Coordinates of C-alpha atoms and ligand atoms in Angstrom, one line a residue:
M3 CA 167.4 -223.2 61.5
E4 CA 167.4 -223.6 65.3
W5 CA 168.3 -227.2 65.0
A6 CA 171.3 -226.4 62.7
G7 CA 172.2 -223.4 64.8
A8 CA 172.6 -225.7 67.9
E9 CA 175.6 -227.3 66.0
M10 CA 177.2 -224.2 65.1
P11 CA 178.8 -222.8 68.3
V12 CA 181.7 -220.9 66.6
L13 CA 179.2 -218.9 64.4
E14 CA 177.3 -218.2 67.6
L15 CA 180.2 -216.7 69.3
I16 CA 180.7 -214.5 66.2
R17 CA 177.0 -213.6 66.2
Q18 CA 177.4 -212.4 69.8
R19 CA 180.3 -210.2 68.9
F20 CA 178.8 -209.0 65.6
R21 CA 175.7 -208.0 67.5
K22 CA 177.7 -205.7 69.8
E23 CA 180.3 -204.3 67.3
R24 CA 178.3 -204.2 64.1
P25 CA 181.3 -204.6 61.8
L26 CA 179.2 -204.6 58.7
E27 CA 177.1 -201.7 59.4
G28 CA 176.0 -199.8 56.3
L29 CA 177.3 -202.3 54.0
R30 CA 175.0 -203.8 51.2
L31 CA 175.7 -207.5 50.7
S32 CA 174.5 -209.8 48.0
A33 CA 175.1 -213.5 48.8
C34 CA 174.7 -216.2 46.3
L35 CA 174.9 -219.5 48.4
H36 CA 173.1 -222.8 48.8
V37 CA 169.9 -221.8 50.6
T38 CA 169.9 -224.2 53.5
S39 CA 169.3 -224.0 57.4
E40 CA 173.2 -223.6 57.8
T41 CA 173.3 -220.7 55.3
A42 CA 170.3 -219.1 57.2
N43 CA 172.3 -219.0 60.4
L44 CA 175.1 -217.2 58.5
A45 CA 172.6 -214.8 57.0
V46 CA 171.3 -213.9 60.4
V47 CA 174.8 -213.4 61.8
L48 CA 175.7 -211.0 58.9
K49 CA 172.4 -209.2 59.4
E50 CA 173.0 -208.7 63.2
G51 CA 176.6 -207.5 62.1
G52 CA 174.9 -204.7 60.5
A53 CA 174.8 -205.9 56.7
D54 CA 171.9 -205.0 54.6
L55 CA 171.6 -208.4 53.0
V56 CA 170.0 -210.2 50.3
L57 CA 170.3 -213.7 49.3
C58 CA 169.9 -215.8 46.2
A59 CA 170.5 -219.6 45.4
S60 CA 173.9 -220.8 44.1
N61 CA 172.3 -223.9 42.5
P62 CA 168.8 -224.4 41.2
L63 CA 168.2 -227.8 43.1
S64 CA 169.9 -226.9 46.5
T65 CA 167.3 -224.6 48.0
Q66 CA 165.3 -225.7 51.2
D67 CA 162.1 -223.7 50.4
D68 CA 160.9 -223.6 54.0
V69 CA 164.2 -222.0 55.0
A70 CA 163.9 -219.4 52.2
A71 CA 160.3 -218.6 53.3
A72 CA 161.6 -218.2 56.9
L73 CA 164.5 -216.0 56.0
A74 CA 162.3 -213.7 53.9
G75 CA 159.1 -213.9 56.2
E76 CA 160.6 -214.0 59.8
H77 CA 164.0 -212.5 59.5
G78 CA 163.4 -209.8 56.8
I79 CA 166.2 -210.9 54.6
P80 CA 165.0 -210.9 50.9
T81 CA 165.7 -214.4 49.5
Y82 CA 165.5 -215.3 45.7
A83 CA 165.4 -219.1 45.5
I84 CA 163.0 -221.8 44.7
K85 CA 164.0 -225.5 44.8
G86 CA 163.9 -226.8 41.2
E87 CA 163.9 -223.4 39.6
N88 CA 164.8 -223.5 35.9
E89 CA 167.9 -221.9 34.5
T90 CA 166.1 -218.7 33.4
T91 CA 164.6 -218.2 37.0
Y92 CA 168.0 -219.0 38.5
Y93 CA 169.6 -216.2 36.6
Q94 CA 166.8 -213.9 37.2
H95 CA 167.3 -214.5 40.9
I96 CA 171.0 -213.6 40.7
E97 CA 170.0 -210.4 38.8
A98 CA 167.6 -209.7 41.6
A99 CA 170.3 -210.1 44.2
L100 CA 172.6 -207.9 42.1
A101 CA 169.9 -205.1 41.9
H102 CA 170.7 -204.6 45.6
R103 CA 173.8 -202.9 44.4
P104 CA 176.2 -204.7 46.7
N105 CA 179.3 -203.3 48.3
L106 CA 180.3 -206.9 49.1
T107 CA 179.5 -210.1 47.4
M108 CA 179.5 -213.7 49.0
D109 CA 179.5 -216.4 46.4
D110 CA 179.5 -220.2 46.1
G111 CA 180.6 -221.2 42.5
A112 CA 181.3 -217.6 41.2
D113 CA 178.1 -217.3 39.3
L114 CA 177.1 -214.0 41.0
V115 CA 180.6 -212.5 40.4
T116 CA 180.5 -213.7 36.8
V117 CA 177.2 -212.1 36.0
L118 CA 178.2 -208.9 37.8
H119 CA 181.3 -208.6 35.7
T120 CA 179.9 -209.6 32.3
Q121 CA 176.3 -208.2 32.5
K122 CA 176.2 -205.5 35.2
P123 CA 179.6 -203.8 35.0
D124 CA 178.1 -200.4 36.0
L125 CA 177.7 -201.9 39.5
L126 CA 181.4 -202.8 39.8
P127 CA 182.6 -199.4 41.3
N128 CA 180.3 -200.1 44.4
V129 CA 181.9 -203.3 45.4
V130 CA 184.7 -203.3 47.9
G131 CA 185.4 -207.0 47.6
G132 CA 183.9 -210.5 47.7
T133 CA 184.3 -213.9 49.2
E134 CA 184.0 -217.2 47.6
E135 CA 183.0 -220.6 49.2
T136 CA 184.1 -223.4 46.8
T137 CA 186.9 -224.9 44.9
T138 CA 185.2 -224.5 41.5
G139 CA 184.6 -220.8 42.3
V140 CA 188.1 -220.2 43.3
I141 CA 189.3 -221.8 40.1
R142 CA 187.1 -219.5 38.1
L143 CA 188.1 -216.4 40.0
K144 CA 191.8 -217.1 39.6
A145 CA 191.3 -217.6 35.9
M146 CA 189.5 -214.1 35.9
A147 CA 192.3 -212.5 37.9
A148 CA 195.1 -214.0 35.6
A149 CA 193.1 -212.6 32.6
G150 CA 193.1 -209.2 34.3
A151 CA 189.3 -209.5 34.4
L152 CA 188.7 -209.4 38.0
K153 CA 187.7 -206.0 39.1
F154 CA 187.7 -206.3 42.9
P155 CA 189.6 -208.5 45.6
V156 CA 188.1 -211.8 46.6
I157 CA 188.9 -214.0 49.7
A158 CA 189.0 -217.6 48.9
V159 CA 187.1 -219.0 51.9
N160 CA 187.6 -222.6 50.3
E161 CA 191.4 -222.3 50.8
A162 CA 191.2 -221.9 54.6
M163 CA 192.4 -225.0 56.3
T164 CA 189.2 -224.9 58.6
K165 CA 187.1 -225.1 55.5
H166 CA 188.4 -227.6 52.9
F167 CA 190.0 -229.9 55.4
F168 CA 186.6 -230.4 57.0
D169 CA 183.8 -229.2 54.9
N170 CA 185.0 -230.7 51.7
R171 CA 186.2 -233.9 53.1
Y172 CA 183.9 -234.9 56.0
G173 CA 181.0 -232.8 55.1
T174 CA 180.9 -233.9 51.3
G175 CA 182.0 -237.3 52.3
Q176 CA 179.0 -238.0 54.6
S177 CA 176.4 -235.9 52.8
T178 CA 177.0 -237.3 49.4
L179 CA 176.3 -240.9 50.5
D180 CA 173.3 -239.5 52.4
G181 CA 172.1 -238.0 49.2
I182 CA 172.6 -241.3 47.2
I183 CA 170.8 -243.4 50.0
R184 CA 167.9 -241.0 50.2
A185 CA 167.5 -240.9 46.5
T186 CA 167.8 -244.7 46.0
N187 CA 167.6 -246.5 49.4
I188 CA 170.2 -248.9 48.1
L189 CA 172.6 -250.9 50.3
L190 CA 176.0 -249.7 49.9
A191 CA 177.7 -252.7 51.5
G192 CA 179.2 -255.1 48.9
K193 CA 178.8 -252.7 46.0
T194 CA 181.5 -251.4 43.8
I195 CA 181.7 -247.6 44.2
V196 CA 183.9 -245.7 41.8
V197 CA 185.1 -242.3 43.2
V198 CA 186.2 -240.1 40.4
G199 CA 188.6 -237.5 41.7
Y200 CA 190.7 -237.9 44.9
G201 CA 190.9 -234.3 46.0
W202 CA 189.3 -233.1 49.4
C203 CA 185.8 -234.2 48.4
G204 CA 186.9 -237.4 46.9
R205 CA 188.9 -238.5 49.9
G206 CA 185.9 -237.9 52.1
V207 CA 183.5 -239.9 49.8
A208 CA 185.9 -242.8 49.3
S209 CA 186.7 -243.2 52.9
R210 CA 183.0 -243.0 54.0
A211 CA 182.0 -245.4 51.3
K212 CA 184.7 -247.9 52.4
G213 CA 183.3 -247.5 56.0
M214 CA 179.9 -248.5 54.8
G215 CA 181.3 -251.7 53.2
A216 CA 181.6 -250.8 49.7
N217 CA 184.5 -252.0 47.4
V218 CA 185.9 -248.6 46.5
V219 CA 187.8 -247.9 43.3
V220 CA 189.4 -244.3 42.7
T221 CA 190.2 -242.7 39.5
E222 CA 192.5 -239.8 39.1
I223 CA 194.5 -237.8 36.5
D224 CA 196.9 -236.5 39.1
P225 CA 199.8 -239.0 39.8
V226 CA 200.4 -237.8 43.4
R227 CA 196.7 -238.1 44.4
A228 CA 196.6 -241.5 42.6
I229 CA 199.5 -242.9 44.8
E230 CA 197.7 -241.4 47.9
A231 CA 194.5 -243.3 47.1
L232 CA 196.4 -246.4 46.5
M233 CA 198.3 -246.1 49.8
D234 CA 195.0 -245.3 51.6
G235 CA 193.9 -248.7 50.5
F236 CA 191.9 -248.1 47.5
Q237 CA 192.0 -249.8 44.0
V238 CA 193.2 -247.3 41.4
M239 CA 192.6 -247.7 37.7
T240 CA 191.4 -245.6 34.6
L241 CA 187.8 -244.7 34.5
I242 CA 187.2 -246.8 31.4
E243 CA 188.3 -249.8 33.3
A244 CA 186.4 -249.0 36.5
A245 CA 183.2 -248.1 34.7
S246 CA 182.9 -251.6 33.6
K247 CA 182.9 -252.8 37.3
A248 CA 180.9 -250.0 38.8
D249 CA 177.7 -250.3 40.6
I250 CA 177.7 -246.5 41.4
I251 CA 180.0 -243.9 40.0
I252 CA 180.4 -240.5 42.0
T253 CA 182.3 -237.6 40.3
V254 CA 183.9 -235.0 42.6
T255 CA 186.4 -233.4 40.2
G256 CA 185.2 -230.0 39.4
N257 CA 185.9 -230.8 35.8
L258 CA 184.0 -231.3 32.6
N259 CA 182.6 -234.4 31.0
V260 CA 184.6 -236.7 33.3
V261 CA 182.0 -239.5 32.6
D262 CA 181.7 -239.4 28.9
D263 CA 180.3 -241.3 26.0
R264 CA 183.0 -243.9 26.1
H265 CA 182.4 -244.7 29.6
I266 CA 178.7 -245.1 29.0
D267 CA 179.4 -247.9 26.3
V268 CA 181.0 -250.2 29.0
L269 CA 178.6 -249.7 32.0
K270 CA 176.8 -252.5 33.6
D271 CA 173.1 -252.8 33.4
G272 CA 171.6 -250.8 36.2
A273 CA 174.6 -248.7 37.1
I274 CA 173.9 -245.5 39.0
I275 CA 175.8 -242.3 38.3
C276 CA 175.8 -239.1 40.3
N277 CA 177.9 -236.1 40.9
S278 CA 178.9 -234.1 44.0
G279 CA 181.1 -231.5 42.1
H280 CA 179.8 -228.0 41.9
F281 CA 178.5 -227.9 38.5
N282 CA 176.2 -230.4 36.6
D283 CA 178.6 -230.8 33.7
E284 CA 180.8 -233.6 35.2
I285 CA 178.5 -236.2 33.7
N286 CA 178.0 -235.7 29.8
I287 CA 174.1 -235.9 30.2
P288 CA 173.4 -234.7 26.7
G289 CA 175.9 -237.4 25.3
I290 CA 174.0 -239.9 27.3
A291 CA 170.7 -238.7 26.1
A292 CA 171.9 -239.0 22.5
Q293 CA 172.5 -242.9 23.1
T294 CA 169.1 -243.3 24.7
K295 CA 166.0 -245.1 23.5
S296 CA 163.8 -244.0 26.3
K297 CA 163.9 -242.1 29.6
R298 CA 161.6 -242.1 32.6
H299 CA 161.4 -240.7 36.0
V300 CA 161.3 -243.7 38.4
R301 CA 161.6 -242.1 41.8
E302 CA 162.3 -238.6 43.1
F303 CA 165.8 -237.6 42.0
V304 CA 166.2 -240.8 39.9
E305 CA 166.1 -240.9 36.0
E306 CA 166.3 -244.1 34.2
Y307 CA 167.8 -244.0 30.7
V308 CA 167.4 -247.1 28.5
L309 CA 170.4 -247.0 26.3
N310 CA 170.4 -248.0 22.7
N311 CA 172.4 -251.1 23.6
G312 CA 169.4 -252.2 25.8
R313 CA 171.1 -251.5 29.2
K314 CA 169.7 -249.3 31.7
L315 CA 171.5 -246.7 33.8
Y316 CA 170.3 -244.3 36.4
I317 CA 171.3 -240.8 36.8
L318 CA 170.5 -239.0 40.2
G319 CA 169.6 -235.4 40.8
E320 CA 169.9 -234.5 37.2
G321 CA 173.8 -234.6 37.6
R322 CA 173.6 -231.8 40.1
L323 CA 175.4 -232.1 43.5
I324 CA 173.7 -235.0 45.0
N325 CA 174.2 -234.1 48.6
L326 CA 172.4 -230.9 48.2
A327 CA 169.8 -232.1 45.5
A328 CA 168.6 -235.3 47.4
A329 CA 169.8 -234.6 51.0
E330 CA 170.5 -231.5 53.1
G331 CA 174.0 -230.7 52.2
H332 CA 176.8 -230.7 54.9
P333 CA 175.9 -231.2 58.4
A334 CA 175.8 -228.0 60.4
A335 CA 178.7 -229.0 62.7
V336 CA 181.1 -228.7 59.5
M337 CA 179.4 -225.7 58.1
D338 CA 180.0 -224.0 61.4
M339 CA 183.7 -223.5 60.5
S340 CA 183.0 -222.8 56.8
F341 CA 180.6 -220.0 57.5
A342 CA 182.7 -218.7 60.5
N343 CA 185.3 -218.2 57.7
Q344 CA 182.8 -216.5 55.6
A345 CA 181.6 -214.1 58.4
L346 CA 185.2 -213.2 59.4
A347 CA 186.4 -212.9 55.8
A348 CA 183.6 -210.5 55.2
E349 CA 184.6 -208.4 58.2
Y350 CA 188.3 -208.5 57.1
M351 CA 187.2 -207.3 53.6
V352 CA 185.5 -204.4 55.1
K353 CA 188.5 -203.4 57.0
Q354 CA 191.2 -204.2 54.4
G355 CA 189.3 -204.4 51.1
K356 CA 190.5 -201.1 49.9
A357 CA 194.2 -202.0 50.4
L358 CA 193.9 -205.2 48.5
K359 CA 194.5 -205.7 44.7
N360 CA 192.0 -207.2 42.3
Q361 CA 193.3 -210.7 43.1
V362 CA 192.1 -213.8 45.0
Y363 CA 193.5 -214.0 48.4
V364 CA 193.7 -216.7 51.1
V365 CA 192.0 -216.4 54.4
P366 CA 194.5 -214.8 56.9
E367 CA 196.1 -217.5 59.0
E368 CA 195.3 -215.9 62.2
I369 CA 191.6 -216.2 61.3
D370 CA 192.0 -219.8 60.4
R371 CA 193.6 -220.7 63.6
E372 CA 191.2 -218.8 65.7
I373 CA 188.3 -220.7 64.1
A374 CA 190.1 -224.0 64.9
R375 CA 190.7 -222.9 68.4
L376 CA 187.0 -221.9 69.1
K377 CA 185.8 -225.1 67.4
L378 CA 188.1 -227.1 69.9
D379 CA 186.9 -225.0 72.9
A380 CA 183.2 -225.7 71.7
M381 CA 183.8 -229.5 71.5
G382 CA 185.3 -229.4 74.9
V383 CA 188.8 -230.4 73.8
T384 CA 192.1 -228.8 75.2
I385 CA 195.3 -229.2 73.5
D386 CA 198.9 -228.8 74.7
T387 CA 200.9 -225.6 74.4
L388 CA 204.6 -225.2 73.7
T389 CA 206.8 -224.6 76.8
A390 CA 209.2 -221.7 76.7
E391 CA 212.0 -224.1 76.3
Q392 CA 210.3 -225.7 73.2
T393 CA 209.5 -222.3 71.7
K394 CA 213.2 -221.2 72.0
Y395 CA 214.3 -224.6 70.6
L396 CA 212.0 -224.3 67.5
A397 CA 213.2 -220.8 66.9
S398 CA 216.8 -221.6 67.0
W399 CA 219.3 -222.9 64.5
E400 CA 222.1 -223.3 67.0
Q401 CA 220.6 -226.2 68.8
G402 CA 220.8 -229.7 67.6
T403 CA 223.5 -232.3 67.6
Ligands
LIG24 N1 178.9 -231.2 47.1 C1 179.4 -230.3 47.8 O1 178.7 -230.0 48.8 C2 180.7 -229.8 47.5 C3 181.6 -229.2 48.7 C4 182.8 -228.7 48.5 C5 183.3 -228.7 47.1 N2 182.5 -229.0 46.1 C6 182.9 -229.1 44.7 O2 183.5 -230.4 44.4 C7 184.5 -230.4 43.5 C8 185.7 -230.9 43.9 O3 186.2 -230.2 45.0 P1 187.6 -230.6 45.9 O4 187.7 -229.6 46.9 O5 187.6 -231.9 46.2 O6 188.8 -230.1 44.7 P2 190.2 -230.8 44.5 O7 190.8 -229.8 43.6 O8 190.8 -230.9 45.9 O9 189.9 -232.3 44.0 C9 189.6 -232.5 42.7 C10 190.3 -233.7 42.2 O10 189.9 -234.2 41.0 C11 190.8 -234.6 40.1 N3 190.4 -234.7 38.7 C12 190.2 -233.6 37.8 N4 189.8 -234.2 36.6 C13 189.7 -235.4 36.7 C14 189.4 -236.4 35.9 N5 189.0 -236.1 34.6 N6 189.4 -237.8 36.4 C15 189.7 -238.0 37.6 N7 190.1 -237.1 38.5 C16 190.1 -235.7 38.0 C17 192.0 -233.7 40.4 O11 193.2 -234.2 40.0 C18 191.9 -233.3 41.9 O12 192.6 -234.3 42.6 C19 184.6 -228.9 43.0 O13 183.7 -228.6 42.0 C20 184.0 -228.2 44.2 O14 183.5 -226.8 44.0 C21 181.2 -229.6 46.3

């Protein structure tokens, strides 16, 4: 936790202010986040800000058990999370976090909010609002709001520029490759790596894989993103074509059964498939299992499937986000900005929650810019400011030629 904290100067500044001002005083907060050393630093900040906080895991494979133990034992923050917990335990832990009767929720993927709405509606009147960390959670919450099912306002931390520009792109980019390397110890140079989805995460994964010497192919369903990938210098084709060339396929779409039965048929012998999107349903693992003669565990985080056609394929981390399953998730320096957004969004929700509708809100621009400014300060970078003349020029419609 200290090691991560040293790379989180923006969060540290917020901690110092929260300790003095106690903006979350008296608030019961249930957080469902990846239980990592970076999250632990956020948890400590929230507690020092006055929150009565409990934490549970937002994924069965992403917990760092030593961190969970330290939070519970040394910091007095009840933490319900065990790396490798099964689905039943995972949901029991979410229920334990909800038994705290939260006034504020903090979610990564919207599982906590979904269980709260579907199974514990009696707790809804206590809740002022929530925050949501990731793209998939934001999509789920927007669907709930559109259906009139969302019963409190939520701030989409993911939508902050200081979150997705950096965390999704540079954080997922680096840590996804880190997870693949730790799981397999394979050389990436010279391999054909297929990145499925060229969103914020996909852009990061593709550019880092290219930097490691891989031949990167991108597949997309969005024509604009496909052109962007092409102009960024990647080959773009359909997944069925790419799958036949792939040494490694990495999914980062937030979508369902992206790698499906028909792709499995054309894979090369020895192909590796993994996912860095939020849920473990991007790879159709039940579909693969149905075409499999035998399966064995060959290394930690590596399952070998011998297909009916005699070829072998390897699935990493049970199809769960590989950067958190086999590595340690995003580096702290990038989570510094994501979790600064979480802390400030929680404070904003306490102040403004009652005035908001039951909708999904973006992080206010002033918070986003303040985090960027603090991060630049911490990195020792000073930027220019507009002169009075420039400010006047940009605000005027009369000037020009
Ligand atoms: N591993 C992590 O630590 C981490 C971090 C941040 C986000 N995420 C998750 O990663 C996923 C992607 O996030 P993002 O911010 O990049 O989202 P995004 O919306 O920016 O990008 C997703 C892209 O996938 C494309 N896509 C959708 N279906 C596809 C298909 N069938 N084939 C090819 N492309 C397809 C979309 O067109 C889009 O361009 C989400 O589930 C998000 O929650 C994971």
